[in-house]
PDB file of C-alpha atoms and ligand atoms in Angstrom:
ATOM      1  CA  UNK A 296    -150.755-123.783 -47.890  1.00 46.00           C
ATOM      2  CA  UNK A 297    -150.977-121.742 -51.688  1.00 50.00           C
ATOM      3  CA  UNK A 298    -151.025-118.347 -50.393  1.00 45.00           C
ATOM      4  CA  UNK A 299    -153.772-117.212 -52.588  1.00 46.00           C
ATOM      5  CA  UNK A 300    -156.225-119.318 -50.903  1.00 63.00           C
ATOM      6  CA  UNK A 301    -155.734-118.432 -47.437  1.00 76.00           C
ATOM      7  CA  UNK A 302    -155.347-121.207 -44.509  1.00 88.00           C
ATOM      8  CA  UNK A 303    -157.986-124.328 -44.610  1.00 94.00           C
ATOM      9  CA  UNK A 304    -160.229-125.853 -42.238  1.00 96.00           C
ATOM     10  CA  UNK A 305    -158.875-129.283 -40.511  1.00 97.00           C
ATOM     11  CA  UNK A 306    -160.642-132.103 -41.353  1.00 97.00           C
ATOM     12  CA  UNK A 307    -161.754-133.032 -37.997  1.00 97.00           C
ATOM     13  CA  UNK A 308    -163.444-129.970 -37.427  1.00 97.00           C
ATOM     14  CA  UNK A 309    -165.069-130.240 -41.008  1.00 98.00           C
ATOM     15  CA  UNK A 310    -166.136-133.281 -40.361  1.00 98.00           C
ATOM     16  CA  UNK A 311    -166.724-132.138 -36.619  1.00 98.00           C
ATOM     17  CA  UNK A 312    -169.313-129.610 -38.295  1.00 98.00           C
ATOM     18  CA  UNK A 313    -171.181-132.371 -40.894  1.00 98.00           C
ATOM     19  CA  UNK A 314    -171.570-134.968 -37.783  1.00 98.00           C
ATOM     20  CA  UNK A 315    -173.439-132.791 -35.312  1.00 98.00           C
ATOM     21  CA  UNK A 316    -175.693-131.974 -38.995  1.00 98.00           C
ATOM     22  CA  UNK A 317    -176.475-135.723 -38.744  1.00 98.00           C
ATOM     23  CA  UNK A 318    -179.657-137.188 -37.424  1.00 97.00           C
ATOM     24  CA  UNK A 319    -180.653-140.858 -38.072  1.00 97.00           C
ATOM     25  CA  UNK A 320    -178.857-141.113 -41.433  1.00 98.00           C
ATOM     26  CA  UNK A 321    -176.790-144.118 -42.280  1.00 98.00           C
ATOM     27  CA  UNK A 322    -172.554-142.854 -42.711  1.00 98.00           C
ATOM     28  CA  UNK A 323    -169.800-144.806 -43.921  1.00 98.00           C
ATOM     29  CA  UNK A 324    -166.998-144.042 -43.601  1.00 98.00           C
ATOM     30  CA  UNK A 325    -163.316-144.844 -45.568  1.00 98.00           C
ATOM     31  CA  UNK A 326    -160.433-146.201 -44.328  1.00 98.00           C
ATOM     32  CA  UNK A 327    -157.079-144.629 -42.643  1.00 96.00           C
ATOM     33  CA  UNK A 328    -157.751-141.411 -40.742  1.00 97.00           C
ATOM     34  CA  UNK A 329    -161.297-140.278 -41.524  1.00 98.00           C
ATOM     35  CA  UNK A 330    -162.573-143.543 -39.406  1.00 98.00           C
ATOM     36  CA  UNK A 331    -160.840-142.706 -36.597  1.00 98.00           C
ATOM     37  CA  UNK A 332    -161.798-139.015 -36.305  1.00 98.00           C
ATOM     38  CA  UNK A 333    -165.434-139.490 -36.999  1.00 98.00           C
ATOM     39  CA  UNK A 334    -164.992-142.398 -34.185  1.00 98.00           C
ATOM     40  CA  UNK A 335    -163.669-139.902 -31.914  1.00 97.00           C
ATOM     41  CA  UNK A 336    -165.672-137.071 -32.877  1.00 97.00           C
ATOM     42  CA  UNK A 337    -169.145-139.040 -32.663  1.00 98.00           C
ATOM     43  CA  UNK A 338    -169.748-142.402 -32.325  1.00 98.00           C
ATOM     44  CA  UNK A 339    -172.667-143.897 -33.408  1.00 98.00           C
ATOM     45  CA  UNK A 340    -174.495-147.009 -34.282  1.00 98.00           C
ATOM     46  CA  UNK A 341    -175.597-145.787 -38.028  1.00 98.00           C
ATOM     47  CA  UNK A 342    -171.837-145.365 -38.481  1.00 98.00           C
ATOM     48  CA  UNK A 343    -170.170-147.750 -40.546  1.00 98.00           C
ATOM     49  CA  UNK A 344    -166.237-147.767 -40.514  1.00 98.00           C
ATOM     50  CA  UNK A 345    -164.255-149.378 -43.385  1.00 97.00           C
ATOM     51  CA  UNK A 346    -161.046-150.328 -41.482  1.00 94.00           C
ATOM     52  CA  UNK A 347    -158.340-151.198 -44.053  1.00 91.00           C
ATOM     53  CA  UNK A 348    -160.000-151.654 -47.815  1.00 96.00           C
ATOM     54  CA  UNK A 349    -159.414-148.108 -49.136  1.00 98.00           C
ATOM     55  CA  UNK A 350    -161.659-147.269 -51.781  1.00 98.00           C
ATOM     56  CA  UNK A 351    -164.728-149.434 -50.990  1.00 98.00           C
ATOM     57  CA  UNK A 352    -166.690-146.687 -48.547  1.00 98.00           C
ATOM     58  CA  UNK A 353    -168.463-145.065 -51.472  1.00 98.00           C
ATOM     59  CA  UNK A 354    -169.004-149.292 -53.056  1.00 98.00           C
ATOM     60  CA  UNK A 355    -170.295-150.073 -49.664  1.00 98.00           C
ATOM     61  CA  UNK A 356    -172.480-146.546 -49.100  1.00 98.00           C
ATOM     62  CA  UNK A 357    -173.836-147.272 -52.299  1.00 98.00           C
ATOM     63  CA  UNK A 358    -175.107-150.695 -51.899  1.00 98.00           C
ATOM     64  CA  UNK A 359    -176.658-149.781 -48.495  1.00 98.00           C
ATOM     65  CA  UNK A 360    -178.644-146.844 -49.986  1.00 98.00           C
ATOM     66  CA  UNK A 361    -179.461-149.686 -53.085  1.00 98.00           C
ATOM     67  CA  UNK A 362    -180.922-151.586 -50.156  1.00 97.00           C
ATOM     68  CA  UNK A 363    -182.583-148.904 -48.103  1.00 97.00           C
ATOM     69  CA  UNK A 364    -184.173-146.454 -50.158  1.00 97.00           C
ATOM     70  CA  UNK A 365    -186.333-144.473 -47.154  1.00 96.00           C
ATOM     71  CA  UNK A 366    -182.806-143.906 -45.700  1.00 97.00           C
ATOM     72  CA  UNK A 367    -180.197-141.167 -46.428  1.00 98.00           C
ATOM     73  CA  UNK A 368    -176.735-142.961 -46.797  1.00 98.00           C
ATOM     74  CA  UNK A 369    -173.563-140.325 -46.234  1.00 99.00           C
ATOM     75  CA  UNK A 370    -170.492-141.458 -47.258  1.00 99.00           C
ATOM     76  CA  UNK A 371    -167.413-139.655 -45.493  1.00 99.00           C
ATOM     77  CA  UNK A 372    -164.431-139.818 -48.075  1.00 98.00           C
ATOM     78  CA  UNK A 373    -161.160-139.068 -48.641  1.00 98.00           C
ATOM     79  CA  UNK A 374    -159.197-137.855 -51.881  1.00 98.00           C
ATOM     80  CA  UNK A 375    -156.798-140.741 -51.971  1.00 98.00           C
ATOM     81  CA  UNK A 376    -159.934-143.107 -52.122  1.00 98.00           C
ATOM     82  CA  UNK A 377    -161.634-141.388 -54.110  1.00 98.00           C
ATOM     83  CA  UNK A 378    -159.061-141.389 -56.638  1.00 98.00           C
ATOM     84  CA  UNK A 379    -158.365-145.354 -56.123  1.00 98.00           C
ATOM     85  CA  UNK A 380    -162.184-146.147 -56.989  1.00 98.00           C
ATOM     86  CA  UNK A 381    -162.937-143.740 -59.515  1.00 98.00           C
ATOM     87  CA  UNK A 382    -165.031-146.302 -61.285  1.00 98.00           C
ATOM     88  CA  UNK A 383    -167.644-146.378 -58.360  1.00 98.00           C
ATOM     89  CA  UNK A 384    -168.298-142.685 -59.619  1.00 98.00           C
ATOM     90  CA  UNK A 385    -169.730-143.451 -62.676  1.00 98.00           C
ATOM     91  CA  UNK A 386    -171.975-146.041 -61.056  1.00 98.00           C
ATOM     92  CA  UNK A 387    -173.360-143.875 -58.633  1.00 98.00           C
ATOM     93  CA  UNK A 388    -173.705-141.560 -61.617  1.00 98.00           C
ATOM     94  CA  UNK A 389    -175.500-144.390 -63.936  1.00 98.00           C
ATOM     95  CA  UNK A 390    -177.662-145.711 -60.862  1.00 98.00           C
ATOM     96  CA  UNK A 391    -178.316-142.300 -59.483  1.00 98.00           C
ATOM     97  CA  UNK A 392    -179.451-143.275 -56.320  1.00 98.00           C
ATOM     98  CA  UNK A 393    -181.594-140.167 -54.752  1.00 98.00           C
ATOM     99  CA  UNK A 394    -180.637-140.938 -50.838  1.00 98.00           C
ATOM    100  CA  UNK A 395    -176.906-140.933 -51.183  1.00 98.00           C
ATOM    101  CA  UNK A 396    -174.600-138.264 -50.498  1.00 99.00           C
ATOM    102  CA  UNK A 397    -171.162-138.229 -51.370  1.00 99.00           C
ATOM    103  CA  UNK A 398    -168.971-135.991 -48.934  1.00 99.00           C
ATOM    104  CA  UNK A 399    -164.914-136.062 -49.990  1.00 98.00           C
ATOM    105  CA  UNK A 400    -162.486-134.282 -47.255  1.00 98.00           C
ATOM    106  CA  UNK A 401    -159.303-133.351 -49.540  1.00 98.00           C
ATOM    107  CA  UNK A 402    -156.291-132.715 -48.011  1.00 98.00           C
ATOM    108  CA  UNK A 403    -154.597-133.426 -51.577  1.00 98.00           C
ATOM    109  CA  UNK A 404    -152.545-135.961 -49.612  1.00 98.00           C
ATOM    110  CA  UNK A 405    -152.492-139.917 -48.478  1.00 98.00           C
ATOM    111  CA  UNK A 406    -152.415-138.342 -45.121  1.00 97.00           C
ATOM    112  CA  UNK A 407    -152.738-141.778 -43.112  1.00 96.00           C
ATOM    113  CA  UNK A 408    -149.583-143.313 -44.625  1.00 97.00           C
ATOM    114  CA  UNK A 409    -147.488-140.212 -44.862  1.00 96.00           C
ATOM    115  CA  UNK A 410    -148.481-136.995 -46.765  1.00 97.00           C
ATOM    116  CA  UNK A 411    -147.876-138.468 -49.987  1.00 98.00           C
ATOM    117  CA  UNK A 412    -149.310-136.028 -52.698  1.00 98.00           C
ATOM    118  CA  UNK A 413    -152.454-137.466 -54.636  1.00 98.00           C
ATOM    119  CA  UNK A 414    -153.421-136.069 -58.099  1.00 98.00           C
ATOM    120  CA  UNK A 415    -156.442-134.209 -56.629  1.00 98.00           C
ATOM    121  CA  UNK A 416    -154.677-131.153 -56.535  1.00 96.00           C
ATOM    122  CA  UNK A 417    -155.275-131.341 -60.711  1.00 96.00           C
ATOM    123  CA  UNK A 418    -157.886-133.493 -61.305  1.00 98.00           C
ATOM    124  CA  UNK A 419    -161.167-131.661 -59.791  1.00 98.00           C
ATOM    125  CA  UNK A 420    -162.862-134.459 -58.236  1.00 98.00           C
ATOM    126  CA  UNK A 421    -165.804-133.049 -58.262  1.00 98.00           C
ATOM    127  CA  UNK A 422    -166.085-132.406 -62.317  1.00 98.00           C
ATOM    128  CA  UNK A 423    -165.473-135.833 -62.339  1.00 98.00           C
ATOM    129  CA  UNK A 424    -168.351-136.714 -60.015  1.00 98.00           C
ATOM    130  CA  UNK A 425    -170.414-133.997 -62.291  1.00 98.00           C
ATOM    131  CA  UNK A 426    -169.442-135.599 -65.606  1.00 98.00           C
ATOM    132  CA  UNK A 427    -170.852-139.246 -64.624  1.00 98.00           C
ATOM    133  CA  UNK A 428    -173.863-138.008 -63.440  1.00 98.00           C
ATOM    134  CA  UNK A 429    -174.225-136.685 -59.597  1.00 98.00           C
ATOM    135  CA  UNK A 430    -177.450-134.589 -59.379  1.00 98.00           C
ATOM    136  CA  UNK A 431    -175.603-132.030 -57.341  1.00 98.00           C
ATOM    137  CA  UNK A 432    -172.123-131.194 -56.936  1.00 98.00           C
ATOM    138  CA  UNK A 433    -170.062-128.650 -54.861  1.00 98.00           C
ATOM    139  CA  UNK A 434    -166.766-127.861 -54.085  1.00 98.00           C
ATOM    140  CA  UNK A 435    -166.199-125.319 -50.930  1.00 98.00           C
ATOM    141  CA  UNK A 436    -163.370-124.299 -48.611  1.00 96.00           C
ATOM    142  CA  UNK A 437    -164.637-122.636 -46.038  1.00 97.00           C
ATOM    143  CA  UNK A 438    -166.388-124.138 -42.961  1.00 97.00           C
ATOM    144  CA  UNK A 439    -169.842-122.297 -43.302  1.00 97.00           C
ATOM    145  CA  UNK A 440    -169.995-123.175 -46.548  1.00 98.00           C
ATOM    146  CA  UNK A 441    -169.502-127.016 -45.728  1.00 98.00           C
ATOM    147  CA  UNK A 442    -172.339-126.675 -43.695  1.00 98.00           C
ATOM    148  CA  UNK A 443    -174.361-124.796 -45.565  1.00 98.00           C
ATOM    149  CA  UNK A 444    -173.977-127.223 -48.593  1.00 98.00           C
ATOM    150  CA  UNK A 445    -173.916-130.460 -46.238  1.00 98.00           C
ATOM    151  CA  UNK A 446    -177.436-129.223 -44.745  1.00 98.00           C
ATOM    152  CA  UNK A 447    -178.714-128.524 -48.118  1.00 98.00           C
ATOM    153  CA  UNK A 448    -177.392-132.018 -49.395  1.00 98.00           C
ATOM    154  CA  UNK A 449    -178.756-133.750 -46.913  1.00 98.00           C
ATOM    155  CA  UNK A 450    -182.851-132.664 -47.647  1.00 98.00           C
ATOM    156  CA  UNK A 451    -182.386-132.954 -51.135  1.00 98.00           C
ATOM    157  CA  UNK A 452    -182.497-135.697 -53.563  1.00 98.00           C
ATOM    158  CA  UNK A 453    -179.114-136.704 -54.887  1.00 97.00           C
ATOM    159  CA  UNK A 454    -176.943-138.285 -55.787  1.00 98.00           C
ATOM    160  CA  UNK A 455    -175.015-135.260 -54.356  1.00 99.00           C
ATOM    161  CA  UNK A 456    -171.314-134.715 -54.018  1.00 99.00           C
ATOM    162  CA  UNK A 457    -169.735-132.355 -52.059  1.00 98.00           C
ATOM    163  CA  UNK A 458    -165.923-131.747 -51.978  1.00 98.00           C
ATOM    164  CA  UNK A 459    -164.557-130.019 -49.081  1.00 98.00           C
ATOM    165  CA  UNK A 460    -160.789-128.924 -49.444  1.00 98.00           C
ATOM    166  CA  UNK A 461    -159.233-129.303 -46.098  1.00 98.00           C
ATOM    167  CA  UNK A 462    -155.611-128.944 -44.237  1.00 97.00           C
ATOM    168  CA  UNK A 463    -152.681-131.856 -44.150  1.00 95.00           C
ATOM    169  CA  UNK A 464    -153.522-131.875 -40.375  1.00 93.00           C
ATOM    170  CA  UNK A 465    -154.920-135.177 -38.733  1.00 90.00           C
ATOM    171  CA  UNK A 466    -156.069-135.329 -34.957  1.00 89.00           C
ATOM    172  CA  UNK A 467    -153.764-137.324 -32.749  1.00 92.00           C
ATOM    173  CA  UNK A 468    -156.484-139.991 -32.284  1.00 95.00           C
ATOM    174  CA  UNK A 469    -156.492-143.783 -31.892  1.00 95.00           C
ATOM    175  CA  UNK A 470    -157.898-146.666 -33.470  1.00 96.00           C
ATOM    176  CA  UNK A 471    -161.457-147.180 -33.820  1.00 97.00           C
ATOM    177  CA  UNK A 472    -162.337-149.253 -30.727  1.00 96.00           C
ATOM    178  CA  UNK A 473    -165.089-151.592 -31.732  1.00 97.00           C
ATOM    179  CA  UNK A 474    -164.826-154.748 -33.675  1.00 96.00           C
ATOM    180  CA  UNK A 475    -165.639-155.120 -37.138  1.00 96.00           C
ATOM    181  CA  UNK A 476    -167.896-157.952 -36.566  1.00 97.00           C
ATOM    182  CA  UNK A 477    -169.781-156.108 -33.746  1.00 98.00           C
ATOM    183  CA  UNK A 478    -169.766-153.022 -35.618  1.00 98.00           C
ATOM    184  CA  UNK A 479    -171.346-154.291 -38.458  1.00 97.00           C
ATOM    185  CA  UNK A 480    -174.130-155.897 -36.618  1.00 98.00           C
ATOM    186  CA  UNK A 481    -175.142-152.896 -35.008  1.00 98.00           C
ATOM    187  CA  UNK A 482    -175.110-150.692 -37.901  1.00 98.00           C
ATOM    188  CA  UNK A 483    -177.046-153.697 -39.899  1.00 97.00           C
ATOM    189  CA  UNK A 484    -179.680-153.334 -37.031  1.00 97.00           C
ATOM    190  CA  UNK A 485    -179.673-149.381 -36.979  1.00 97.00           C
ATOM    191  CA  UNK A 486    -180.227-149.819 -40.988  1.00 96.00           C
ATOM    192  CA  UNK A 487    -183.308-152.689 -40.394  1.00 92.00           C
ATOM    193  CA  UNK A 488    -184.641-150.042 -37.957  1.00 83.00           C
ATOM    194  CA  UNK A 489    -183.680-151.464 -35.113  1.00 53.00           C
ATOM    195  CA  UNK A 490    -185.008-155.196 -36.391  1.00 49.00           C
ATOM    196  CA  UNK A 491    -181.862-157.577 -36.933  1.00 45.00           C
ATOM    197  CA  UNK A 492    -181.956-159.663 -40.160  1.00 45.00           C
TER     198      UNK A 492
HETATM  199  C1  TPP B 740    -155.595-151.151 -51.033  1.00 74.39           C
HETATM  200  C2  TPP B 740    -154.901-150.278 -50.036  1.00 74.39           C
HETATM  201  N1  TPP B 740    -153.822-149.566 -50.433  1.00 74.39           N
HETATM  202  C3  TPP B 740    -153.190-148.768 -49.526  1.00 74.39           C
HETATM  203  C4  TPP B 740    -153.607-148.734 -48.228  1.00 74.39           C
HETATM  204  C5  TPP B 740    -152.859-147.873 -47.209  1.00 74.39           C
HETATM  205  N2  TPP B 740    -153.607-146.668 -46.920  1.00 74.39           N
HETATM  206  C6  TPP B 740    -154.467-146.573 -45.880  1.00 74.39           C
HETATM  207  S1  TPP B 740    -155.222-145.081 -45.768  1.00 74.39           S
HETATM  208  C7  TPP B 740    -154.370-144.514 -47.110  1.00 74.39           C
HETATM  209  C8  TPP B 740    -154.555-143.096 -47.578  1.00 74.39           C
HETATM  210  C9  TPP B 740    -155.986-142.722 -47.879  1.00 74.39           C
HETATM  211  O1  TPP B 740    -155.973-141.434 -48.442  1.00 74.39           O
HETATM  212  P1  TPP B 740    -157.207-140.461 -48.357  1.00 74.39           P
HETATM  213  O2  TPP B 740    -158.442-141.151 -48.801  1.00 74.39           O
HETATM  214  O3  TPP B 740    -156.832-139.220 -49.087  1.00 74.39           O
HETATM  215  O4  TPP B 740    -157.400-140.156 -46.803  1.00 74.39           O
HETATM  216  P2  TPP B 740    -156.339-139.427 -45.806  1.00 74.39           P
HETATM  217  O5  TPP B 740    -155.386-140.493 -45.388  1.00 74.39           O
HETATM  218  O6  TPP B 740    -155.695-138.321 -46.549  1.00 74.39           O
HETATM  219  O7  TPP B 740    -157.152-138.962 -44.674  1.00 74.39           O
HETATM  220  C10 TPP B 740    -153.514-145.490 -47.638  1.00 74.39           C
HETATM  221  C11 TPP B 740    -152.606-145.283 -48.792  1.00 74.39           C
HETATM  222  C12 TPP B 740    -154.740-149.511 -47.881  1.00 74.39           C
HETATM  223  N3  TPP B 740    -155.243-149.490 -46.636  1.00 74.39           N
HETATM  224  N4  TPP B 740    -155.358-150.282 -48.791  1.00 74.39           N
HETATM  225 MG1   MG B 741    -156.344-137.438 -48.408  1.00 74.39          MG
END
């Protein structure tokens, strides 16, 4: 913790706070940690869970909100991803696609393989998100404030990004229990509306 700052939310109950938000949006979600806890938190079939490929949630969120205009696409992010597909940025910020929102949780650490530090404890993700072209961009701390900024997000047009600075801690909580395959086909249907492809 840097004294001046005070003590952070966890990420689960940040992302606790952004789930029960949530109505029929489409999430996805990246790899290590963040998967499992929204799993646990609040399963759903609009939830998409990229087990393994770190990087590729925000590639994947934005193709699906590419594809479905009508719907709002979250993506649920970490820093270390973030910082490994920093190029998907400035696409989001070329395309600007008006549905998606862009929510990082940064704990300034790899926290599923260790606590390793990332660099987003100097680079400001979020200036970074700004500078290619996100409509609106935030950076908060405190728990009302992620939900104040996560509602707002969520009924305006983006592309929006919102980085939430969170604790080291991660919930003692297993593996996402569904298969990919089956995942994927139910999130494909809850993004036809219900009608499989
Ligand atoms: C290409 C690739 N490199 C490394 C890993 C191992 N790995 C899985 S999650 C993770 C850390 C992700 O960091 P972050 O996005 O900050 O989320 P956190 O773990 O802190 O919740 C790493 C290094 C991987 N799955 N794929
Ligand atoms: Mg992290």
């Amino acid at each position: 913790m840097r004294p001046e700052e005070g003590v952070l939310t966890s990420r689960s109950r940040a992302l606790g706070a952004v789930l029960e938000l949530l109505t029929d949006e489409l999430v996805v979600v990246c790899n290590g940690f963040p998967s499992r806890e929204v799993y646990a938190l609040r399963d759903r079939p609009e939830n998409f869970y990229m087990i393994g490929s770190m990087g590729l949630a925000s590639a994947i969120g934005l193709g699906v909100a590419l594809a479905q205009p009508r719907r709002k696409v979250v993506v649920l992010d970490g820093d270390g991803n973030v910082l490994m597909a920093m190029g998907t940025l400035a696409t989001v910020g070329a395309l600007k696609p008006r549905n998606f929102v862009h929510i990082v949780f940064d704990n300034e650490v790899y926290g599923s393989t260790g606590n390793q530090p990332t660099l987003s404890q100097t680079v400001r993700l979020e200036q970074v998100a700004k500078a290619t072209g996100y409509k609106n961009v935030e950076r908060v701390r405190e728990l009302d404030d992620t939900v104040y900024e996560a509602k707002t997000m969520l009924k305006e047009d983006g592309p929006s990004f919102l980085l939430v600075k969170v604790s080291e801690l991660a919930e003692d909580v297993g593996r996402v229990g569904i298969e990919p395959a089956a995942m994927t086909e139910r999130f494909r249907k809850a993004a036809m509306g219900g009608h499989a492809s």
